[in-house]
Coordinates of C-alpha atoms in Angstrom, one line a residue:
M12 CA 61.2 -172.7 45.6
P13 CA 63.2 -173.6 42.4
H14 CA 66.8 -175.1 41.9
S15 CA 69.6 -172.9 42.4
N16 CA 70.9 -173.6 38.8
C17 CA 67.7 -173.2 37.2
S18 CA 68.9 -170.5 34.4
V19 CA 64.8 -170.9 33.6
C20 CA 63.6 -169.6 36.6
Q21 CA 65.8 -166.9 37.9
P22 CA 65.5 -165.2 40.1
P23 CA 63.0 -166.7 41.0
T24 CA 60.0 -164.7 41.9
T25 CA 59.2 -160.8 40.1
S26 CA 61.0 -158.5 42.6
F27 CA 60.6 -154.5 42.2
S28 CA 63.3 -153.8 45.1
K29 CA 63.4 -149.5 44.6
H30 CA 61.0 -147.7 47.5
P31 CA 57.0 -147.5 47.8
I32 CA 55.8 -144.2 46.4
G33 CA 54.3 -143.3 49.5
S34 CA 51.9 -140.6 48.6
L35 CA 50.3 -138.7 45.6
A36 CA 53.0 -135.6 45.9
T37 CA 55.6 -138.0 45.4
L38 CA 53.9 -139.7 42.6
A39 CA 53.4 -136.5 41.2
Q40 CA 57.1 -135.2 41.6
M41 CA 58.3 -138.3 40.0
L42 CA 55.9 -137.7 37.1
Q43 CA 56.5 -134.5 36.8
L44 CA 53.7 -133.0 37.7
T45 CA 51.5 -130.7 39.9
T46 CA 49.3 -132.2 42.6
S47 CA 46.4 -130.8 40.7
D48 CA 47.3 -131.3 37.6
L49 CA 47.9 -135.0 38.8
A50 CA 44.5 -135.4 39.9
R51 CA 43.5 -133.9 36.6
I52 CA 44.4 -136.2 34.4
T53 CA 44.1 -138.9 36.4
A54 CA 40.0 -137.6 36.5
D55 CA 40.8 -137.5 32.6
A56 CA 42.6 -140.3 31.7
D57 CA 39.5 -142.7 30.7
R58 CA 38.6 -140.2 27.8
L59 CA 42.8 -139.6 26.9
Y60 CA 42.5 -142.7 24.3
R61 CA 42.8 -143.4 20.7
I62 CA 41.9 -146.4 18.6
R63 CA 45.1 -146.9 17.0
K64 CA 44.0 -149.9 15.2
R65 CA 41.3 -152.8 15.0
E66 CA 42.2 -155.9 14.0
R67 CA 39.7 -159.2 13.2
K68 CA 41.3 -162.3 14.9
K69 CA 40.9 -165.5 13.6
D70 CA 37.8 -166.4 15.5
G71 CA 35.5 -163.3 14.1
S72 CA 36.4 -161.0 17.1
I73 CA 37.8 -157.8 16.9
R74 CA 41.4 -156.9 19.1
L75 CA 41.6 -152.9 19.4
C76 CA 44.6 -151.4 19.8
F77 CA 45.0 -148.0 22.0
D78 CA 47.2 -145.9 22.4
A79 CA 47.3 -142.4 24.7
L80 CA 46.9 -139.2 24.1
P81 CA 48.6 -136.0 25.3
P82 CA 48.8 -135.7 28.6
L83 CA 48.6 -139.0 29.6
K84 CA 50.9 -140.6 27.2
A85 CA 53.5 -138.9 28.6
V86 CA 52.7 -139.6 32.1
Q87 CA 52.5 -143.2 31.3
A88 CA 56.0 -143.0 29.3
R89 CA 57.5 -142.0 33.1
I90 CA 55.1 -144.6 34.7
Q91 CA 56.6 -147.3 32.3
C92 CA 60.1 -146.1 32.6
L93 CA 60.6 -145.4 36.2
I94 CA 58.5 -147.9 37.4
L95 CA 57.7 -151.0 35.1
N96 CA 61.1 -151.1 33.7
K97 CA 63.1 -150.9 37.2
V98 CA 60.8 -154.2 38.0
N99 CA 63.3 -157.6 38.5
Y100 CA 61.0 -159.3 35.7
P101 CA 62.2 -164.5 36.0
R102 CA 63.5 -164.9 32.6
Y103 CA 60.2 -167.4 32.0
L104 CA 58.5 -163.9 31.6
Q105 CA 58.8 -163.2 27.6
G106 CA 56.7 -160.4 27.0
S107 CA 57.8 -156.5 26.5
I108 CA 61.0 -156.7 29.0
K109 CA 64.2 -155.2 28.1
D110 CA 67.2 -157.0 29.7
H111 CA 69.9 -156.7 27.3
A112 CA 71.5 -159.9 29.5
T113 CA 68.5 -162.4 28.7
P114 CA 67.4 -160.9 26.1
R115 CA 63.2 -161.5 25.7
G116 CA 60.6 -161.6 23.1
Q117 CA 59.1 -163.9 20.4
A118 CA 62.3 -165.4 19.6
P119 CA 64.1 -166.3 23.5
N120 CA 60.5 -167.4 23.9
A121 CA 60.7 -169.8 21.5
R122 CA 64.0 -170.4 22.5
L123 CA 63.2 -171.9 25.6
H124 CA 61.6 -174.7 24.1
V125 CA 64.0 -176.1 21.7
D126 CA 64.1 -179.8 21.1
K127 CA 61.8 -180.4 23.0
K128 CA 59.9 -184.1 23.5
T129 CA 56.4 -182.3 24.4
L130 CA 55.0 -179.1 24.2
I131 CA 52.0 -177.4 25.3
T132 CA 50.7 -174.0 24.8
E133 CA 48.0 -172.9 26.3
D134 CA 46.0 -169.1 25.1
I135 CA 44.7 -167.0 27.9
K136 CA 41.1 -165.5 26.0
Q137 CA 41.0 -162.2 25.8
F138 CA 43.8 -161.7 27.9
F139 CA 43.6 -157.9 28.1
P140 CA 40.1 -157.1 27.9
S141 CA 40.0 -158.9 31.2
V142 CA 42.5 -157.9 33.3
R143 CA 39.9 -155.5 35.1
R144 CA 40.4 -152.8 37.4
H145 CA 41.2 -154.5 40.9
L146 CA 43.7 -156.5 39.4
V147 CA 45.6 -153.8 38.3
F148 CA 45.0 -152.3 42.2
D149 CA 46.3 -154.8 43.3
I150 CA 49.4 -155.0 41.1
W151 CA 50.3 -151.3 41.9
H152 CA 48.6 -151.5 46.4
R153 CA 50.2 -155.3 47.3
F154 CA 52.9 -155.7 44.7
F155 CA 54.7 -152.1 44.3
H156 CA 53.3 -151.8 48.2
C157 CA 51.5 -148.6 47.1
P158 CA 49.3 -146.9 49.5
P159 CA 46.0 -147.3 48.3
V160 CA 45.1 -143.9 47.6
V161 CA 48.3 -144.2 45.4
A162 CA 47.6 -147.0 44.3
E163 CA 43.7 -146.5 43.2
C164 CA 45.8 -142.8 41.3
L165 CA 48.1 -145.0 39.5
T166 CA 45.7 -147.3 38.7
A167 CA 43.4 -144.7 36.8
L168 CA 46.2 -143.6 34.9
T169 CA 46.7 -147.1 33.4
T170 CA 43.2 -148.8 33.2
K171 CA 40.9 -147.2 30.3
E172 CA 37.0 -148.3 31.5
V173 CA 38.2 -150.5 33.9
T174 CA 40.4 -152.8 32.0
L175 CA 43.6 -153.1 30.5
P176 CA 44.0 -151.2 27.1
Q177 CA 46.0 -153.0 24.6
G178 CA 48.8 -151.2 23.1
A179 CA 49.5 -148.3 26.2
K180 CA 52.8 -148.0 27.5
T181 CA 52.1 -149.4 30.2
S182 CA 50.0 -152.3 29.6
A183 CA 52.2 -154.8 28.5
L184 CA 54.9 -154.4 31.5
L185 CA 51.3 -154.7 33.9
A186 CA 50.3 -157.4 32.4
N187 CA 53.6 -159.9 33.0
L188 CA 52.4 -158.8 36.6
V189 CA 49.5 -160.2 36.8
F190 CA 50.3 -163.1 38.1
W191 CA 52.9 -161.9 40.6
D192 CA 51.8 -164.4 43.2
D193 CA 51.3 -167.0 42.0
E194 CA 53.5 -168.3 39.2
W195 CA 57.0 -168.2 40.2
Q196 CA 55.7 -171.7 42.3
L197 CA 53.6 -173.0 39.8
T198 CA 56.7 -172.4 38.1
A199 CA 58.6 -174.2 40.5
D200 CA 56.8 -176.8 40.3
L201 CA 56.7 -177.4 37.0
H202 CA 60.2 -177.2 36.8
A203 CA 60.9 -179.7 39.8
R204 CA 59.1 -182.0 37.6
G205 CA 61.8 -181.4 34.2
I206 CA 59.2 -178.9 32.9
T207 CA 59.7 -175.3 31.1
Y208 CA 57.3 -172.9 31.7
S209 CA 57.5 -170.0 29.2
R210 CA 54.5 -166.9 29.0
L211 CA 54.6 -164.4 26.6
I212 CA 52.1 -161.8 27.6
D213 CA 48.8 -164.1 27.0
D214 CA 50.3 -167.1 25.4
I215 CA 51.9 -169.5 28.1
T216 CA 54.1 -172.4 26.3
C217 CA 55.1 -175.4 28.2
S218 CA 57.8 -177.7 27.2
S219 CA 59.6 -181.1 28.8
S220 CA 62.4 -183.0 27.6
A221 CA 61.1 -186.2 28.1
P222 CA 57.5 -187.6 26.7
L223 CA 55.3 -186.9 29.1
A224 CA 52.1 -189.1 29.8
K225 CA 48.0 -188.2 30.0
A226 CA 48.2 -187.7 33.6
E227 CA 51.3 -185.5 33.5
L228 CA 50.1 -183.3 30.3
T229 CA 47.0 -183.6 32.3
R230 CA 47.9 -182.5 36.1
C231 CA 50.4 -179.7 34.1
I232 CA 47.4 -177.8 32.5
A233 CA 45.2 -177.9 35.2
A234 CA 47.6 -176.2 37.4
I235 CA 47.9 -173.4 34.6
R236 CA 44.1 -173.0 34.7
T237 CA 44.3 -173.1 38.2
M238 CA 46.6 -170.5 37.9
V239 CA 44.1 -168.2 35.6
Q240 CA 41.3 -168.6 37.0
R241 CA 42.2 -167.4 40.3
K242 CA 42.2 -164.0 38.8
G243 CA 39.0 -164.3 37.0
L244 CA 40.7 -164.9 33.4
K245 CA 40.1 -168.5 31.5
L246 CA 42.1 -170.2 29.1
K247 CA 41.0 -170.8 25.4
R248 CA 40.2 -174.5 24.9
Q249 CA 40.4 -174.3 20.9
K250 CA 43.7 -172.9 21.1
Q251 CA 45.5 -175.3 23.1
T252 CA 48.5 -177.6 21.6
I253 CA 49.9 -180.8 22.6
A254 CA 52.5 -181.3 20.3
R255 CA 55.4 -184.9 20.4
A256 CA 58.7 -184.3 18.6
E257 CA 57.7 -186.9 15.8
A258 CA 55.3 -183.9 14.5
R259 CA 55.6 -180.0 13.8
M260 CA 55.7 -178.5 16.9
V261 CA 54.8 -174.8 17.0
T262 CA 54.7 -172.1 20.0
T263 CA 54.5 -168.0 19.7
Q264 CA 54.1 -168.7 15.4
L265 CA 58.0 -170.8 15.5
V266 CA 58.5 -173.7 14.9
V267 CA 60.6 -175.2 17.9
N268 CA 61.5 -178.8 17.2
K269 CA 65.2 -178.7 16.1
K270 CA 65.9 -174.7 16.2
T271 CA 63.3 -172.2 16.1
G272 CA 61.8 -170.9 12.6
L273 CA 59.1 -169.9 10.9
P274 CA 56.5 -172.3 9.1
A275 CA 56.6 -173.5 5.9
E276 CA 53.4 -171.4 5.4
K277 CA 54.3 -167.9 6.5
R278 CA 57.9 -168.1 4.5
S279 CA 55.7 -169.8 1.6
A280 CA 53.6 -166.5 1.8
I281 CA 56.8 -164.1 2.6
R282 CA 58.1 -165.0 -0.9
A283 CA 54.8 -164.5 -2.4
A284 CA 54.7 -161.1 -1.5
V285 CA 58.0 -160.5 -3.1
D286 CA 56.7 -162.0 -6.0
A287 CA 53.7 -159.8 -6.1
M288 CA 56.0 -156.9 -5.9
T289 CA 58.1 -157.9 -8.2
A290 CA 55.4 -158.5 -11.0
T291 CA 54.0 -154.7 -10.2
P292 CA 54.4 -152.4 -13.9
P293 CA 57.2 -150.1 -13.0
C294 CA 54.4 -147.3 -13.8
E295 CA 52.9 -147.6 -10.6
R296 CA 56.2 -148.6 -8.7
D297 CA 56.2 -144.6 -7.4
T298 CA 53.3 -144.0 -5.8
K299 CA 52.4 -143.8 -1.7
P300 CA 50.3 -146.7 -1.6
Y301 CA 53.0 -149.0 -3.8
L302 CA 56.1 -147.5 -1.3
K303 CA 54.2 -148.1 1.6
R304 CA 53.7 -152.2 0.3
Y305 CA 56.9 -152.3 -0.3
R306 CA 58.2 -151.4 3.0
R307 CA 55.3 -153.8 4.2
V308 CA 57.3 -156.4 2.6
A309 CA 61.0 -155.6 3.1
G310 CA 59.8 -155.8 7.3
Q311 CA 58.7 -159.3 6.6
V312 CA 61.7 -160.3 5.2
S313 CA 64.0 -158.7 8.1
Y314 CA 62.1 -160.8 9.9
L315 CA 62.3 -164.5 7.9
K316 CA 66.5 -163.1 8.3
Q317 CA 65.8 -163.7 11.8
H318 CA 65.8 -167.5 11.5
H319 CA 66.5 -168.4 7.5
P320 CA 69.2 -165.7 6.8
N321 CA 70.2 -167.3 3.5
D322 CA 66.2 -167.8 2.0
A323 CA 66.2 -163.7 3.4
A324 CA 69.3 -163.2 1.2
I325 CA 67.6 -164.1 -1.6
L326 CA 64.3 -162.8 -1.3
R327 CA 66.1 -159.1 -0.7
T328 CA 67.8 -159.1 -3.9
T329 CA 65.2 -159.8 -5.8
L330 CA 62.5 -157.9 -3.5
R331 CA 65.6 -155.0 -4.6
T332 CA 64.8 -155.1 -8.8
A333 CA 61.1 -154.0 -7.6
R334 CA 61.9 -151.0 -6.4
T335 CA 62.6 -147.7 -8.4
K336 CA 63.3 -145.3 -5.8
E337 CA 64.7 -145.4 -1.9
P338 CA 61.4 -144.9 0.1
S339 CA 61.2 -142.1 1.9

């Protein structure tokens, strides 16, 4: 088990302290449904999705993001609120977790790895489409201790055509639980060797305050690969990075050499976006496309403010000169 003073590993295991859901009648009551409505929604679940967004990734593949349709959307919201949000997620899990005491997310994840001597990043290949139905059933049955009939129902309500649908309300939190039975041990073993481990959904980061020799790097990566492969998943070799302190160190799109910050190219892109707004002729600034673009660029400046407040203040002042009326 991890040392009791390890802030990154506490609590050492992902846990759920509520009583198991023992029957379909209990599940229906929790979800504010009749048992017949629960059966109907479960049977129709695969068809109750729409494609919310298509994204072309750098490798040319397409990422599909889904949104559940009524009544499944409301059911998933209750599953998220009443079950998945009640899990005690260790700090090494950073994805989509509401935790006011120890905030999670991109920036908190990056801060775990600031000012280290060695940084390793790994990406799980096609993560959501590769999380198959049997893995989700295992979470509901073995982690939440639901009897098989309840686990089958919850699996049907949270998967789409046998995979985990990216974008659904329940998917990110279920993604945190995919390695629930192995990840705590991996984290503890790495911590014992002076290596900090964290995972932001499909992005795995390891770092060390001391330079790691090649043999130790190989051992660390092999341990991660073994954990991932045990679930039938794969690491994306072309996205693996190993960085030393003398070079730029980036994890989850943030530089972590001395403090968290956006890469220079990202900051330049935001400045260019602001400049493009100010270069737009005034006669075009009341159009809906312009206002939509204005909101997007304003959001980018707000994101910049999290890590570079002085730069953001200058850009915000500049951006305001490109506004002719308050965006609605």
